[in-house]
Structure formats: structure tokens, C-alpha cells
Amino acid sequence: MALALNDKVLAEAFGPSTGTALRIKQAAMVVLGIAVLAIMAKVKVPMWPVPITMGTFAVLTIGATYGPRLGLATIMGYMIIGALGFDVFAGSTAENAGLTYMMGGTGGYLVGYVVATLALGFAARAGWDRSVLMMGVALLIANALIYLPGVAWLSVLYGNGLAWSVEVGMTPFLIGDALKLGLAALLVPGLWKLIGDARS
């Protein structure tokens, strides 16, 4: 059954929508999304109190523009490539990569990436991506879904308690996250308006 206009996510608003051409477009978007995630994970913008890494921004925007299924395929492809030992994560290196890296301090945040991608995909499918306000709410929820397993895993891994995990694993990043969430909240609805397909 064809998607109604108000069921579409941004990735479905252009290009082929049926048949083999659609599958080719979707495969190309997954490959492109994985490449964007890997590149953006390595981008650091100087900021106080810690540099802003753009990996989270890429996760959030891909979740919001790809929808739940294509977004999940993309983030899982990214995780599989990382698990195979490729240097695609923000803190990974050629020597510290793969499952060993993924089970370290960032492991919980990587789980959160998957959950946040799904949450944003469903929010976009419900039309939250057409409004700056609703997009902002969806992004706040998704960001919380990244922090919950991230902070919890830090607490389990290092055994220093929840307060310590929040202090080192969340608090220093809140200013940078606010900027990234604001940018994404403007970007996705702005793209809808740009293509002239905003919901009335």
C-alpha cells in the first residue's frame, strides 16, 4: 500500500517510491548514512567544557530523516562495521576498535544510538519532523534515550555510582548537546519546507 502524504518521512519525499528503483535508492541511502555516521563521529568542534563531537548529531538527523526501518538498517550497519574492527566510532582507533572498544565506556551510548534512531524514526513517521517545536521535543526524548543506557553502563562498568556516572558521562556534554539539538530541530523541518512538502 502506498504511503499517504502525512505518513512520509523526509527520505521518502523524493526519488522512486516503488519497485527495484526504490530498493536501489534505499540501499544507497544506507551506505551513505553509514559513511556520514563514520565521518561525523570523527568531527570535533572546540567547545567549553569539552569539544563537541558531531556523531550524535548525525545519529539524530538520520533517525529523523530516514524513518524507523531505514534508520534502523543504517545504524545497525554502522554498528556491525564497527564491531568488525573498523575505526568508525568517535573514540576508536586502529588499535582500539571492534567489540573490545564497544564493550568499553562508550558501549551504553552506542546502544542508546540504536534506541534513539528508532524513536526519532517513529516520531518522524507521526509527523513530528514537520514542526520545529515537535522536532525539538522528539530530539530531547531521543537524547535522553542515548544517555540512559550510556550513564547506566558507566555505573556498572566502573562501579563508581550513578552520581559519578552522570557527572562524567552527561553533565560536561549538555551545552554541546543543546546546540546540536537546536540545529537538528531547525534543519529537518526546514528541509520539509524547502521541498514544499510540509504538512498543513
mmCIF file of C-alpha atoms in Angstrom:
data_model
loop_
_atom_site.group_PDB
_atom_site.id
_atom_site.type_symbol
_atom_site.label_atom_id
_atom_site.label_comp_id
_atom_site.label_asym_id
_atom_site.label_seq_id
_atom_site.Cartn_x
_atom_site.Cartn_y
_atom_site.Cartn_z
ATOM 1 C CA MET A 1 0.000 0.000 0.000
ATOM 2 C CA ALA A 2 1.365 3.418 -0.918
ATOM 3 C CA LEU A 3 2.180 5.834 1.872
ATOM 4 C CA ALA A 4 -0.173 8.725 2.433
ATOM 5 C CA LEU A 5 1.453 12.140 2.342
ATOM 6 C CA ASN A 6 1.271 12.552 6.100
ATOM 7 C CA ASP A 7 2.883 9.130 6.634
ATOM 8 C CA LYS A 8 6.056 10.059 4.797
ATOM 9 C CA VAL A 9 9.440 10.740 6.326
ATOM 10 C CA LEU A 10 11.891 13.017 4.562
ATOM 11 C CA ALA A 11 13.770 10.195 2.842
ATOM 12 C CA GLU A 12 10.527 9.114 1.156
ATOM 13 C CA ALA A 13 9.685 12.555 -0.197
ATOM 14 C CA PHE A 14 11.991 12.310 -3.201
ATOM 15 C CA GLY A 15 13.128 9.743 -5.724
ATOM 16 C CA PRO A 16 11.430 6.461 -6.682
ATOM 17 C CA SER A 17 8.747 5.102 -4.354
ATOM 18 C CA THR A 18 8.123 1.616 -5.729
ATOM 19 C CA GLY A 19 9.857 -1.383 -7.241
ATOM 20 C CA THR A 20 13.501 -2.076 -7.856
ATOM 21 C CA ALA A 21 14.399 1.600 -8.117
ATOM 22 C CA LEU A 22 13.133 2.135 -4.561
ATOM 23 C CA ARG A 23 15.291 -0.728 -3.259
ATOM 24 C CA ILE A 24 18.336 0.710 -5.010
ATOM 25 C CA LYS A 25 17.626 4.139 -3.503
ATOM 26 C CA GLN A 26 17.225 2.633 -0.034
ATOM 27 C CA ALA A 27 20.470 0.645 -0.323
ATOM 28 C CA ALA A 28 22.320 3.749 -1.485
ATOM 29 C CA MET A 29 20.898 5.739 1.428
ATOM 30 C CA VAL A 30 22.011 3.098 3.944
ATOM 31 C CA VAL A 31 25.537 3.159 2.529
ATOM 32 C CA LEU A 32 25.548 6.962 2.510
ATOM 33 C CA GLY A 33 24.166 7.083 6.058
ATOM 34 C CA ILE A 34 26.852 4.728 7.372
ATOM 35 C CA ALA A 35 29.536 6.843 5.695
ATOM 36 C CA VAL A 36 28.082 10.033 7.196
ATOM 37 C CA LEU A 37 27.959 8.454 10.665
ATOM 38 C CA ALA A 38 31.587 7.320 10.410
ATOM 39 C CA ILE A 39 32.829 10.700 9.159
ATOM 40 C CA MET A 40 30.819 12.812 11.590
ATOM 41 C CA ALA A 41 31.925 10.661 14.531
ATOM 42 C CA LYS A 42 35.453 11.914 13.946
ATOM 43 C CA VAL A 43 34.497 15.596 13.676
ATOM 44 C CA LYS A 44 35.223 17.593 16.829
ATOM 45 C CA VAL A 45 34.316 21.238 17.285
ATOM 46 C CA PRO A 46 36.193 23.154 20.016
ATOM 47 C CA MET A 47 33.787 23.980 22.819
ATOM 48 C CA TRP A 48 33.683 24.534 26.568
ATOM 49 C CA PRO A 49 33.795 22.459 28.754
ATOM 50 C CA VAL A 50 34.504 19.654 26.254
ATOM 51 C CA PRO A 51 34.729 19.572 22.433
ATOM 52 C CA ILE A 52 31.501 18.841 20.551
ATOM 53 C CA THR A 53 31.593 15.581 18.642
ATOM 54 C CA MET A 54 29.190 15.504 15.716
ATOM 55 C CA GLY A 55 28.409 11.790 15.789
ATOM 56 C CA THR A 56 25.305 12.319 17.924
ATOM 57 C CA PHE A 57 24.076 14.998 15.524
ATOM 58 C CA ALA A 58 24.410 12.530 12.643
ATOM 59 C CA VAL A 59 22.542 9.830 14.568
ATOM 60 C CA LEU A 60 19.696 12.190 15.419
ATOM 61 C CA THR A 61 19.277 13.626 11.932
ATOM 62 C CA ILE A 62 19.474 10.233 10.220
ATOM 63 C CA GLY A 63 16.852 8.855 12.603
ATOM 64 C CA ALA A 64 14.562 11.797 11.869
ATOM 65 C CA THR A 65 15.018 11.796 8.092
ATOM 66 C CA TYR A 66 15.211 8.052 7.372
ATOM 67 C CA GLY A 67 12.292 6.771 9.453
ATOM 68 C CA PRO A 68 12.315 3.707 11.709
ATOM 69 C CA ARG A 69 13.113 0.892 9.280
ATOM 70 C CA LEU A 70 15.700 2.582 7.082
ATOM 71 C CA GLY A 71 17.180 4.329 10.108
ATOM 72 C CA LEU A 72 17.494 1.033 11.987
ATOM 73 C CA ALA A 73 19.117 -0.653 8.988
ATOM 74 C CA THR A 74 21.616 2.210 8.764
ATOM 75 C CA ILE A 75 22.547 2.368 12.451
ATOM 76 C CA MET A 76 22.829 -1.432 12.665
ATOM 77 C CA GLY A 77 25.038 -1.477 9.578
ATOM 78 C CA TYR A 78 27.230 1.126 11.257
ATOM 79 C CA MET A 79 27.409 -0.961 14.444
ATOM 80 C CA ILE A 80 28.279 -4.131 12.520
ATOM 81 C CA ILE A 81 31.086 -2.372 10.653
ATOM 82 C CA GLY A 82 32.373 -1.047 13.972
ATOM 83 C CA ALA A 83 32.137 -4.498 15.582
ATOM 84 C CA LEU A 84 34.236 -5.920 12.733
ATOM 85 C CA GLY A 85 37.078 -3.663 13.829
ATOM 86 C CA PHE A 86 36.837 -0.684 11.508
ATOM 87 C CA ASP A 87 37.697 2.685 13.041
ATOM 88 C CA VAL A 88 34.284 4.336 12.731
ATOM 89 C CA PHE A 89 33.477 5.485 16.277
ATOM 90 C CA ALA A 90 34.325 8.809 17.903
ATOM 91 C CA GLY A 91 36.923 7.420 20.286
ATOM 92 C CA SER A 92 38.032 4.331 18.404
ATOM 93 C CA THR A 93 41.454 3.962 16.797
ATOM 94 C CA ALA A 94 43.094 1.400 14.556
ATOM 95 C CA GLU A 95 44.450 -0.256 17.710
ATOM 96 C CA ASN A 96 41.345 0.167 19.887
ATOM 97 C CA ALA A 97 38.323 -0.840 17.850
ATOM 98 C CA GLY A 98 35.835 -3.644 17.365
ATOM 99 C CA LEU A 99 33.946 -5.387 20.140
ATOM 100 C CA THR A 100 36.615 -4.550 22.710
ATOM 101 C CA TYR A 101 36.009 -0.853 22.164
ATOM 102 C CA MET A 102 32.248 -1.296 22.015
ATOM 103 C CA MET A 103 32.200 -3.008 25.408
ATOM 104 C CA GLY A 104 34.152 -0.145 26.991
ATOM 105 C CA GLY A 105 32.898 3.120 28.395
ATOM 106 C CA THR A 106 31.009 4.146 25.254
ATOM 107 C CA GLY A 107 29.122 0.865 24.935
ATOM 108 C CA GLY A 108 25.964 2.127 26.595
ATOM 109 C CA TYR A 109 25.858 5.206 24.392
ATOM 110 C CA LEU A 110 26.103 3.010 21.287
ATOM 111 C CA VAL A 111 23.060 1.062 22.494
ATOM 112 C CA GLY A 112 21.380 4.419 23.028
ATOM 113 C CA TYR A 113 22.156 5.383 19.438
ATOM 114 C CA VAL A 114 20.097 2.438 18.196
ATOM 115 C CA VAL A 115 17.165 3.197 20.515
ATOM 116 C CA ALA A 116 17.251 6.925 19.711
ATOM 117 C CA THR A 117 17.309 6.246 15.963
ATOM 118 C CA LEU A 118 14.183 4.113 16.264
ATOM 119 C CA ALA A 119 12.416 6.639 18.491
ATOM 120 C CA LEU A 120 13.124 9.506 16.116
ATOM 121 C CA GLY A 121 12.087 7.404 13.145
ATOM 122 C CA PHE A 122 8.695 6.723 14.704
ATOM 123 C CA ALA A 123 8.340 10.365 15.738
ATOM 124 C CA ALA A 124 9.060 11.444 12.159
ATOM 125 C CA ARG A 125 6.554 8.899 10.856
ATOM 126 C CA ALA A 126 3.974 10.515 13.162
ATOM 127 C CA GLY A 127 4.716 13.940 11.664
ATOM 128 C CA TRP A 128 6.791 15.442 14.472
ATOM 129 C CA ASP A 129 9.520 16.265 11.940
ATOM 130 C CA ARG A 130 7.395 18.973 10.262
ATOM 131 C CA SER A 131 7.356 21.315 13.284
ATOM 132 C CA VAL A 132 10.370 22.896 14.978
ATOM 133 C CA LEU A 133 8.671 22.569 18.377
ATOM 134 C CA MET A 134 7.670 18.923 17.992
ATOM 135 C CA MET A 135 11.010 18.081 16.416
ATOM 136 C CA GLY A 136 12.683 19.645 19.440
ATOM 137 C CA VAL A 137 10.589 17.509 21.793
ATOM 138 C CA ALA A 138 11.430 14.354 19.806
ATOM 139 C CA LEU A 139 15.126 15.220 19.884
ATOM 140 C CA LEU A 140 15.075 15.781 23.650
ATOM 141 C CA ILE A 141 13.467 12.383 24.147
ATOM 142 C CA ALA A 142 15.960 10.738 21.809
ATOM 143 C CA ASN A 143 18.900 12.401 23.532
ATOM 144 C CA ALA A 144 17.626 11.116 26.888
ATOM 145 C CA LEU A 145 17.422 7.637 25.350
ATOM 146 C CA ILE A 146 21.115 7.897 24.465
ATOM 147 C CA TYR A 147 22.107 8.998 27.954
ATOM 148 C CA LEU A 148 20.056 6.443 29.907
ATOM 149 C CA PRO A 149 21.964 3.317 28.808
ATOM 150 C CA GLY A 150 25.185 5.321 28.466
ATOM 151 C CA VAL A 151 25.229 6.541 32.056
ATOM 152 C CA ALA A 152 23.871 3.238 33.389
ATOM 153 C CA TRP A 153 26.645 1.274 31.654
ATOM 154 C CA LEU A 154 29.314 3.618 33.026
ATOM 155 C CA SER A 155 27.958 2.998 36.513
ATOM 156 C CA VAL A 156 28.062 -0.772 36.034
ATOM 157 C CA LEU A 157 31.419 -0.819 34.264
ATOM 158 C CA TYR A 158 33.352 1.339 36.711
ATOM 159 C CA GLY A 159 31.307 0.819 39.868
ATOM 160 C CA ASN A 160 31.603 4.438 40.992
ATOM 161 C CA GLY A 161 27.891 5.047 41.441
ATOM 162 C CA LEU A 162 25.231 6.805 39.435
ATOM 163 C CA ALA A 163 26.109 10.335 40.569
ATOM 164 C CA TRP A 164 29.698 9.925 39.351
ATOM 165 C CA SER A 165 28.480 8.485 36.047
ATOM 166 C CA VAL A 166 26.176 11.456 35.491
ATOM 167 C CA GLU A 167 28.977 13.877 36.404
ATOM 168 C CA VAL A 168 31.477 12.436 33.927
ATOM 169 C CA GLY A 169 29.178 10.896 31.332
ATOM 170 C CA MET A 170 26.459 13.500 30.875
ATOM 171 C CA THR A 171 26.960 16.880 32.555
ATOM 172 C CA PRO A 172 30.020 18.015 30.531
ATOM 173 C CA PHE A 173 28.190 17.377 27.255
ATOM 174 C CA LEU A 174 24.895 19.158 27.913
ATOM 175 C CA ILE A 175 25.862 22.533 26.423
ATOM 176 C CA GLY A 176 27.124 20.954 23.220
ATOM 177 C CA ASP A 177 24.071 18.711 23.030
ATOM 178 C CA ALA A 178 21.754 21.709 23.373
ATOM 179 C CA LEU A 179 23.431 23.321 20.358
ATOM 180 C CA LYS A 180 23.229 20.132 18.302
ATOM 181 C CA LEU A 181 19.594 19.553 19.197
ATOM 182 C CA GLY A 182 18.729 23.131 18.291
ATOM 183 C CA LEU A 183 20.430 22.775 14.926
ATOM 184 C CA ALA A 184 18.682 19.485 14.142
ATOM 185 C CA ALA A 185 15.319 20.886 15.273
ATOM 186 C CA LEU A 186 15.690 23.675 12.720
ATOM 187 C CA LEU A 187 17.247 21.574 9.968
ATOM 188 C CA VAL A 188 14.700 18.809 9.465
ATOM 189 C CA PRO A 189 11.509 20.940 9.379
ATOM 190 C CA GLY A 190 13.448 23.425 7.263
ATOM 191 C CA LEU A 191 14.181 20.723 4.699
ATOM 192 C CA TRP A 192 10.481 19.876 4.548
ATOM 193 C CA LYS A 193 9.662 23.470 3.795
ATOM 194 C CA LEU A 194 12.445 23.602 1.235
ATOM 195 C CA ILE A 195 10.969 20.747 -0.773
ATOM 196 C CA GLY A 196 7.470 22.187 -0.441
ATOM 197 C CA ASP A 197 6.029 19.103 1.201
ATOM 198 C CA ALA A 198 5.202 20.409 4.687
ATOM 199 C CA ARG A 199 2.055 19.160 6.326
ATOM 200 C CA SER A 200 -0.806 21.667 6.520
#
